[in-house]
Amino acid sequence: AQSVSQHNHHVILSEAASLELGCNYSYGGTVNLFWYVQYPGQHLQLLLKYFSGDPLVKGIKGFEAEFIKSKFSFNLRKPSVQWSDTAEYFCAVNPPGGGADGLTFGKGTHLIIQP
Amino acid sequence: DAGITQSPRHKVTETGTPVTLRCHQTENHRYMYWYRQDPGHGLRLIHYSYGVKDTDKGEVSDGYSVSRSKTEDFLLTLESATSSQTSVYFCAISEPKSGSTAREQFFGPGTRLTVL
């Protein structure tokens, strides 16, 4: 069974600091990779996704992620965070194919940005 | 935002009572999902549907059943609610793109269920 590990459960940063959230997955084949964000009291929103092609993907709000196949990793980055980036961040994976497989999520990283 | 609504948005019920949560979509997406979100666990898949009347179990399906009689509606039923089912429940939808096996899921606003 596939699994997703997010290394940092809680991260506290100051505004303008750089951010990197780790995500590793265990799955032997090709996968689709996602980062979702959940602002306080809201539903999950897609930040970015990787299906194939350029391993460096850019998402909304200045976020980007790099897929490193050899390391089974898909780390999320942002060069300069803002107070409004305070949220819960989830890495998720599902295998490609025409099936309806659900997403496997990591346990999430709670990010707090201090003014 | 994707056209997904969930009802009710909040519910408090007692142990042993039946509960049904509804997910309604206006996107005509083929696939629909129910997840539960619990602190320290992220989101876990309960059941999913790959078409009308076609459903399958996810990772944490015990104690839950689902039905999908129309494309737009996906119901989650707790036959006899227990305190361990206190959680936030999210519905999601997805549609495979023509010529591609890639797909992403869009999430509804969630239902906060408390079982006393």
PDB file of C-alpha atoms in Angstrom:
ATOM      1  CA  ALA A   1       0.000   0.000   0.000  1.00  0.00           C
ATOM      2  CA  GLN A   2       1.188   3.470  -0.724  1.00  0.00           C
ATOM      3  CA  SER A   3       1.963   5.904   2.077  1.00  0.00           C
ATOM      4  CA  VAL A   4       2.958   9.539   2.385  1.00  0.00           C
ATOM      5  CA  SER A   5       5.238  11.000   5.047  1.00  0.00           C
ATOM      6  CA  GLN A   6       5.408  14.651   5.949  1.00  0.00           C
ATOM      7  CA  HIS A   7       8.405  15.212   8.149  1.00  0.00           C
ATOM      8  CA  ASN A   8       7.392  18.392   9.911  1.00  0.00           C
ATOM      9  CA  HIS A   9       4.108  18.404  11.805  1.00  0.00           C
ATOM     10  CA  HIS A  10       4.442  21.962  13.080  1.00  0.00           C
ATOM     11  CA  VAL A  11       6.517  24.752  11.574  1.00  0.00           C
ATOM     12  CA  ILE A  12       6.785  28.298  12.856  1.00  0.00           C
ATOM     13  CA  LEU A  13       8.428  30.961  10.711  1.00  0.00           C
ATOM     14  CA  SER A  14       8.699  34.702  10.609  1.00  0.00           C
ATOM     15  CA  GLU A  15       7.387  36.704   7.683  1.00  0.00           C
ATOM     16  CA  ALA A  16       9.785  36.844   4.717  1.00  0.00           C
ATOM     17  CA  ALA A  17      11.525  33.620   5.753  1.00  0.00           C
ATOM     18  CA  SER A  18      11.975  30.871   3.200  1.00  0.00           C
ATOM     19  CA  LEU A  19       9.873  27.742   3.468  1.00  0.00           C
ATOM     20  CA  GLU A  20      10.490  24.125   2.597  1.00  0.00           C
ATOM     21  CA  LEU A  21       8.091  21.376   3.650  1.00  0.00           C
ATOM     22  CA  GLY A  22       9.194  17.805   3.131  1.00  0.00           C
ATOM     23  CA  CYS A  23       7.095  15.056   1.568  1.00  0.00           C
ATOM     24  CA  ASN A  24       8.152  11.505   0.797  1.00  0.00           C
ATOM     25  CA  TYR A  25       5.995   8.750  -0.597  1.00  0.00           C
ATOM     26  CA  SER A  26       6.325   5.022  -0.881  1.00  0.00           C
ATOM     27  CA  TYR A  27       5.028   3.583  -4.092  1.00  0.00           C
ATOM     28  CA  GLY A  28       6.826   1.509  -6.632  1.00  0.00           C
ATOM     29  CA  GLY A  29       5.301   2.878  -9.781  1.00  0.00           C
ATOM     30  CA  THR A  30       4.603   6.214 -11.356  1.00  0.00           C
ATOM     31  CA  VAL A  31       2.404   8.479  -9.300  1.00  0.00           C
ATOM     32  CA  ASN A  32       0.509  11.729  -9.446  1.00  0.00           C
ATOM     33  CA  LEU A  33       1.557  14.142  -6.687  1.00  0.00           C
ATOM     34  CA  PHE A  34      -0.317  17.013  -5.074  1.00  0.00           C
ATOM     35  CA  TRP A  35      -0.016  19.661  -2.433  1.00  0.00           C
ATOM     36  CA  TYR A  36      -3.219  20.952  -0.875  1.00  0.00           C
ATOM     37  CA  VAL A  37      -3.644  23.831   1.549  1.00  0.00           C
ATOM     38  CA  GLN A  38      -6.358  24.234   4.165  1.00  0.00           C
ATOM     39  CA  TYR A  39      -6.792  27.703   5.656  1.00  0.00           C
ATOM     40  CA  PRO A  40      -8.386  27.846   9.114  1.00  0.00           C
ATOM     41  CA  GLY A  41     -12.011  26.766   8.949  1.00  0.00           C
ATOM     42  CA  GLN A  42     -11.956  26.178   5.210  1.00  0.00           C
ATOM     43  CA  HIS A  43     -11.900  23.266   2.801  1.00  0.00           C
ATOM     44  CA  LEU A  44      -8.858  21.926   0.994  1.00  0.00           C
ATOM     45  CA  GLN A  45      -7.613  23.859  -2.005  1.00  0.00           C
ATOM     46  CA  LEU A  46      -5.169  22.589  -4.593  1.00  0.00           C
ATOM     47  CA  LEU A  47      -1.819  24.404  -4.446  1.00  0.00           C
ATOM     48  CA  LEU A  48      -0.046  22.511  -7.192  1.00  0.00           C
ATOM     49  CA  LYS A  49       0.213  19.150  -8.891  1.00  0.00           C
ATOM     50  CA  TYR A  50       2.695  16.983 -10.723  1.00  0.00           C
ATOM     51  CA  PHE A  51       1.604  14.475 -13.339  1.00  0.00           C
ATOM     52  CA  SER A  52       4.583  14.276 -15.702  1.00  0.00           C
ATOM     53  CA  GLY A  53       7.178  16.417 -17.494  1.00  0.00           C
ATOM     54  CA  ASP A  54       9.209  19.166 -15.830  1.00  0.00           C
ATOM     55  CA  PRO A  55       9.850  18.034 -12.252  1.00  0.00           C
ATOM     56  CA  LEU A  56       9.761  21.618 -10.992  1.00  0.00           C
ATOM     57  CA  VAL A  57       6.150  22.700 -10.823  1.00  0.00           C
ATOM     58  CA  LYS A  58       4.783  26.095  -9.943  1.00  0.00           C
ATOM     59  CA  GLY A  59       1.497  26.586  -8.186  1.00  0.00           C
ATOM     60  CA  ILE A  60      -0.630  29.375  -6.881  1.00  0.00           C
ATOM     61  CA  LYS A  61       0.450  32.071  -4.420  1.00  0.00           C
ATOM     62  CA  GLY A  62       4.153  31.748  -5.213  1.00  0.00           C
ATOM     63  CA  PHE A  63       4.512  28.123  -4.161  1.00  0.00           C
ATOM     64  CA  GLU A  64       6.556  25.590  -6.079  1.00  0.00           C
ATOM     65  CA  ALA A  65       7.508  21.960  -5.631  1.00  0.00           C
ATOM     66  CA  GLU A  66      10.202  19.710  -6.996  1.00  0.00           C
ATOM     67  CA  PHE A  67       9.679  16.053  -7.805  1.00  0.00           C
ATOM     68  CA  ILE A  68      12.836  14.007  -7.243  1.00  0.00           C
ATOM     69  CA  LYS A  69      12.079  10.509  -8.424  1.00  0.00           C
ATOM     70  CA  SER A  70      15.249   8.942  -7.015  1.00  0.00           C
ATOM     71  CA  LYS A  71      14.366  10.212  -3.550  1.00  0.00           C
ATOM     72  CA  PHE A  72      10.613   9.593  -3.787  1.00  0.00           C
ATOM     73  CA  SER A  73      10.188  13.184  -2.694  1.00  0.00           C
ATOM     74  CA  PHE A  74       7.953  16.134  -3.587  1.00  0.00           C
ATOM     75  CA  ASN A  75       8.985  19.007  -1.349  1.00  0.00           C
ATOM     76  CA  LEU A  76       7.062  22.253  -1.238  1.00  0.00           C
ATOM     77  CA  ARG A  77       8.907  25.565  -1.292  1.00  0.00           C
ATOM     78  CA  LYS A  78       8.265  29.270  -1.105  1.00  0.00           C
ATOM     79  CA  PRO A  79      11.078  31.823  -1.082  1.00  0.00           C
ATOM     80  CA  SER A  80       9.352  34.375   1.158  1.00  0.00           C
ATOM     81  CA  VAL A  81       6.333  33.535   3.278  1.00  0.00           C
ATOM     82  CA  GLN A  82       3.569  35.890   4.341  1.00  0.00           C
ATOM     83  CA  TRP A  83       1.351  35.958   7.399  1.00  0.00           C
ATOM     84  CA  SER A  84      -1.539  34.840   5.153  1.00  0.00           C
ATOM     85  CA  ASP A  85       0.282  31.557   4.459  1.00  0.00           C
ATOM     86  CA  THR A  86      -0.647  30.357   7.937  1.00  0.00           C
ATOM     87  CA  ALA A  87      -2.512  27.121   7.223  1.00  0.00           C
ATOM     88  CA  GLU A  88      -2.351  23.337   7.192  1.00  0.00           C
ATOM     89  CA  TYR A  89      -0.511  21.828   4.230  1.00  0.00           C
ATOM     90  CA  PHE A  90      -1.098  18.317   2.948  1.00  0.00           C
ATOM     91  CA  CYS A  91       0.919  16.276   0.512  1.00  0.00           C
ATOM     92  CA  ALA A  92      -1.049  13.601  -1.374  1.00  0.00           C
ATOM     93  CA  VAL A  93      -0.465  10.925  -3.980  1.00  0.00           C
ATOM     94  CA  ASN A  94      -2.494   8.660  -6.226  1.00  0.00           C
ATOM     95  CA  PRO A  95      -1.406   6.260  -8.917  1.00  0.00           C
ATOM     96  CA  PRO A  96      -2.031   7.221 -12.545  1.00  0.00           C
ATOM     97  CA  GLY A  97      -4.494   5.296 -14.599  1.00  0.00           C
ATOM     98  CA  GLY A  98      -8.092   5.494 -15.472  1.00  0.00           C
ATOM     99  CA  GLY A  99      -9.378   4.214 -12.168  1.00  0.00           C
ATOM    100  CA  ALA A 100     -11.109   6.180  -9.452  1.00  0.00           C
ATOM    101  CA  ASP A 101      -8.469   5.621  -6.801  1.00  0.00           C
ATOM    102  CA  GLY A 102      -8.665   8.011  -3.919  1.00  0.00           C
ATOM    103  CA  LEU A 103      -5.808  10.129  -2.691  1.00  0.00           C
ATOM    104  CA  THR A 104      -3.447   8.985   0.027  1.00  0.00           C
ATOM    105  CA  PHE A 105      -2.618  11.944   2.244  1.00  0.00           C
ATOM    106  CA  GLY A 106       0.201  12.721   4.577  1.00  0.00           C
ATOM    107  CA  LYS A 107      -0.718  13.727   8.110  1.00  0.00           C
ATOM    108  CA  GLY A 108      -0.253  17.389   7.358  1.00  0.00           C
ATOM    109  CA  THR A 109       2.042  20.223   8.402  1.00  0.00           C
ATOM    110  CA  HIS A 110       0.647  23.049  10.474  1.00  0.00           C
ATOM    111  CA  LEU A 111       2.434  26.209   9.383  1.00  0.00           C
ATOM    112  CA  ILE A 112       2.308  29.335  11.516  1.00  0.00           C
ATOM    113  CA  ILE A 113       3.751  32.586  10.181  1.00  0.00           C
ATOM    114  CA  GLN A 114       4.538  35.180  12.804  1.00  0.00           C
ATOM    115  CA  PRO A 115       4.317  38.866  11.813  1.00  0.00           C
TER     116      PRO A 115
ATOM    117  CA  ASP B   1     -14.423  26.944  -6.609  1.00  0.00           C
ATOM    118  CA  ALA B   2     -15.894  23.680  -7.831  1.00  0.00           C
ATOM    119  CA  GLY B   3     -19.653  23.390  -7.441  1.00  0.00           C
ATOM    120  CA  ILE B   4     -19.736  21.089  -4.437  1.00  0.00           C
ATOM    121  CA  THR B   5     -22.070  21.482  -1.495  1.00  0.00           C
ATOM    122  CA  GLN B   6     -22.350  19.369   1.608  1.00  0.00           C
ATOM    123  CA  SER B   7     -25.264  19.129   3.990  1.00  0.00           C
ATOM    124  CA  PRO B   8     -25.595  19.518   6.833  1.00  0.00           C
ATOM    125  CA  ARG B   9     -22.512  21.609   7.578  1.00  0.00           C
ATOM    126  CA  HIS B  10     -22.701  20.871  11.289  1.00  0.00           C
ATOM    127  CA  LYS B  11     -24.442  18.099  13.154  1.00  0.00           C
ATOM    128  CA  VAL B  12     -24.535  16.885  16.729  1.00  0.00           C
ATOM    129  CA  THR B  13     -26.065  13.496  17.341  1.00  0.00           C
ATOM    130  CA  GLU B  14     -26.150  10.776  19.949  1.00  0.00           C
ATOM    131  CA  THR B  15     -24.460   7.398  19.955  1.00  0.00           C
ATOM    132  CA  GLY B  16     -26.533   4.744  18.229  1.00  0.00           C
ATOM    133  CA  THR B  17     -28.533   7.047  15.971  1.00  0.00           C
ATOM    134  CA  PRO B  18     -28.363   6.843  12.167  1.00  0.00           C
ATOM    135  CA  VAL B  19     -26.851   9.786  10.319  1.00  0.00           C
ATOM    136  CA  THR B  20     -26.771  10.601   6.610  1.00  0.00           C
ATOM    137  CA  LEU B  21     -24.497  13.185   5.064  1.00  0.00           C
ATOM    138  CA  ARG B  22     -25.109  14.484   1.572  1.00  0.00           C
ATOM    139  CA  CYS B  23     -22.703  15.631  -1.084  1.00  0.00           C
ATOM    140  CA  HIS B  24     -24.091  17.403  -4.129  1.00  0.00           C
ATOM    141  CA  GLN B  25     -22.094  18.481  -7.194  1.00  0.00           C
ATOM    142  CA  THR B  26     -23.002  20.530 -10.237  1.00  0.00           C
ATOM    143  CA  GLU B  27     -19.855  19.669 -12.242  1.00  0.00           C
ATOM    144  CA  ASN B  28     -21.085  16.354 -13.690  1.00  0.00           C
ATOM    145  CA  HIS B  29     -17.875  14.674 -12.531  1.00  0.00           C
ATOM    146  CA  ARG B  30     -17.869  10.905 -12.667  1.00  0.00           C
ATOM    147  CA  TYR B  31     -15.900  10.132  -9.522  1.00  0.00           C
ATOM    148  CA  MET B  32     -16.926  11.098  -6.015  1.00  0.00           C
ATOM    149  CA  TYR B  33     -15.252  10.447  -2.669  1.00  0.00           C
ATOM    150  CA  TRP B  34     -15.847  10.657   1.062  1.00  0.00           C
ATOM    151  CA  TYR B  35     -12.929  11.370   3.401  1.00  0.00           C
ATOM    152  CA  ARG B  36     -12.721  11.972   7.109  1.00  0.00           C
ATOM    153  CA  GLN B  37     -10.231  14.371   8.654  1.00  0.00           C
ATOM    154  CA  ASP B  38      -8.909  13.815  12.153  1.00  0.00           C
ATOM    155  CA  PRO B  39      -6.060  15.564  13.992  1.00  0.00           C
ATOM    156  CA  GLY B  40      -2.791  13.727  13.476  1.00  0.00           C
ATOM    157  CA  HIS B  41      -4.212  11.542  10.703  1.00  0.00           C
ATOM    158  CA  GLY B  42      -4.678  13.874   7.780  1.00  0.00           C
ATOM    159  CA  LEU B  43      -7.498  12.812   5.483  1.00  0.00           C
ATOM    160  CA  ARG B  44      -8.442   9.171   5.070  1.00  0.00           C
ATOM    161  CA  LEU B  45     -10.628   7.710   2.358  1.00  0.00           C
ATOM    162  CA  ILE B  46     -13.897   6.136   3.529  1.00  0.00           C
ATOM    163  CA  HIS B  47     -15.677   5.176   0.295  1.00  0.00           C
ATOM    164  CA  TYR B  48     -15.646   6.271  -3.292  1.00  0.00           C
ATOM    165  CA  SER B  49     -17.863   6.028  -6.349  1.00  0.00           C
ATOM    166  CA  TYR B  50     -16.814   5.579  -9.964  1.00  0.00           C
ATOM    167  CA  GLY B  51     -20.300   5.980 -11.409  1.00  0.00           C
ATOM    168  CA  VAL B  52     -23.984   5.806 -10.609  1.00  0.00           C
ATOM    169  CA  LYS B  53     -24.582   2.804  -8.365  1.00  0.00           C
ATOM    170  CA  ASP B  54     -20.882   1.898  -8.537  1.00  0.00           C
ATOM    171  CA  THR B  55     -19.089   2.256  -5.216  1.00  0.00           C
ATOM    172  CA  ASP B  56     -16.138   0.742  -3.412  1.00  0.00           C
ATOM    173  CA  LYS B  57     -14.523   0.774   0.008  1.00  0.00           C
ATOM    174  CA  GLY B  58     -11.625   2.931   1.063  1.00  0.00           C
ATOM    175  CA  GLU B  59      -9.131   2.703   3.894  1.00  0.00           C
ATOM    176  CA  VAL B  60     -11.560   3.308   6.789  1.00  0.00           C
ATOM    177  CA  SER B  61     -14.935   2.009   5.592  1.00  0.00           C
ATOM    178  CA  ASP B  62     -16.064   0.072   8.683  1.00  0.00           C
ATOM    179  CA  GLY B  63     -19.279   1.524  10.103  1.00  0.00           C
ATOM    180  CA  TYR B  64     -20.083   3.492   6.955  1.00  0.00           C
ATOM    181  CA  SER B  65     -22.163   2.855   3.867  1.00  0.00           C
ATOM    182  CA  VAL B  66     -22.702   4.938   0.740  1.00  0.00           C
ATOM    183  CA  SER B  67     -25.150   5.263  -2.089  1.00  0.00           C
ATOM    184  CA  ARG B  68     -25.135   7.035  -5.421  1.00  0.00           C
ATOM    185  CA  SER B  69     -28.419   6.973  -7.306  1.00  0.00           C
ATOM    186  CA  LYS B  70     -27.673  10.073  -9.393  1.00  0.00           C
ATOM    187  CA  THR B  71     -24.475  11.514 -10.832  1.00  0.00           C
ATOM    188  CA  GLU B  72     -24.768  14.633  -8.725  1.00  0.00           C
ATOM    189  CA  ASP B  73     -25.440  13.096  -5.302  1.00  0.00           C
ATOM    190  CA  PHE B  74     -23.292  10.886  -3.084  1.00  0.00           C
ATOM    191  CA  LEU B  75     -24.657   9.962   0.335  1.00  0.00           C
ATOM    192  CA  LEU B  76     -22.656   8.760   3.331  1.00  0.00           C
ATOM    193  CA  THR B  77     -24.575   6.908   6.038  1.00  0.00           C
ATOM    194  CA  LEU B  78     -23.525   6.010   9.536  1.00  0.00           C
ATOM    195  CA  GLU B  79     -25.980   3.251  10.402  1.00  0.00           C
ATOM    196  CA  SER B  80     -25.375   3.550  14.145  1.00  0.00           C
ATOM    197  CA  ALA B  81     -23.107   6.448  15.029  1.00  0.00           C
ATOM    198  CA  THR B  82     -20.313   5.987  17.561  1.00  0.00           C
ATOM    199  CA  SER B  83     -18.120   8.541  19.313  1.00  0.00           C
ATOM    200  CA  SER B  84     -15.148   7.388  17.230  1.00  0.00           C
ATOM    201  CA  GLN B  85     -16.949   8.733  14.180  1.00  0.00           C
ATOM    202  CA  THR B  86     -16.778  12.282  15.498  1.00  0.00           C
ATOM    203  CA  SER B  87     -14.840  13.967  12.728  1.00  0.00           C
ATOM    204  CA  VAL B  88     -14.926  16.412   9.863  1.00  0.00           C
ATOM    205  CA  TYR B  89     -16.172  14.770   6.678  1.00  0.00           C
ATOM    206  CA  PHE B  90     -15.144  16.003   3.255  1.00  0.00           C
ATOM    207  CA  CYS B  91     -16.590  15.102  -0.082  1.00  0.00           C
ATOM    208  CA  ALA B  92     -14.444  15.329  -3.202  1.00  0.00           C
ATOM    209  CA  ILE B  93     -15.028  14.993  -6.936  1.00  0.00           C
ATOM    210  CA  SER B  94     -12.821  14.133  -9.868  1.00  0.00           C
ATOM    211  CA  GLU B  95     -13.078  13.616 -13.591  1.00  0.00           C
ATOM    212  CA  PRO B  96     -10.475  11.917 -15.763  1.00  0.00           C
ATOM    213  CA  LYS B  97      -9.463  14.187 -18.600  1.00  0.00           C
ATOM    214  CA  SER B  98      -9.867  12.936 -22.149  1.00  0.00           C
ATOM    215  CA  GLY B  99      -6.604  11.459 -23.421  1.00  0.00           C
ATOM    216  CA  SER B 100      -4.977  11.649 -20.015  1.00  0.00           C
ATOM    217  CA  THR B 101      -4.843   9.454 -16.974  1.00  0.00           C
ATOM    218  CA  ALA B 102      -4.105  12.401 -14.724  1.00  0.00           C
ATOM    219  CA  ARG B 103      -6.809  13.778 -12.506  1.00  0.00           C
ATOM    220  CA  GLU B 104      -7.089  16.006  -9.487  1.00  0.00           C
ATOM    221  CA  GLN B 105      -9.733  16.111  -6.796  1.00  0.00           C
ATOM    222  CA  PHE B 106     -11.783  19.100  -5.712  1.00  0.00           C
ATOM    223  CA  PHE B 107     -13.124  19.258  -2.199  1.00  0.00           C
ATOM    224  CA  GLY B 108     -16.360  20.397  -0.664  1.00  0.00           C
ATOM    225  CA  PRO B 109     -16.665  22.647   2.410  1.00  0.00           C
ATOM    226  CA  GLY B 110     -16.939  19.772   4.887  1.00  0.00           C
ATOM    227  CA  THR B 111     -19.392  18.592   7.532  1.00  0.00           C
ATOM    228  CA  ARG B 112     -18.443  18.711  11.188  1.00  0.00           C
ATOM    229  CA  LEU B 113     -20.093  15.767  12.948  1.00  0.00           C
ATOM    230  CA  THR B 114     -20.093  15.323  16.708  1.00  0.00           C
ATOM    231  CA  VAL B 115     -21.347  12.072  18.210  1.00  0.00           C
ATOM    232  CA  LEU B 116     -22.079  12.333  21.933  1.00  0.00           C
TER     233      LEU B 116
END
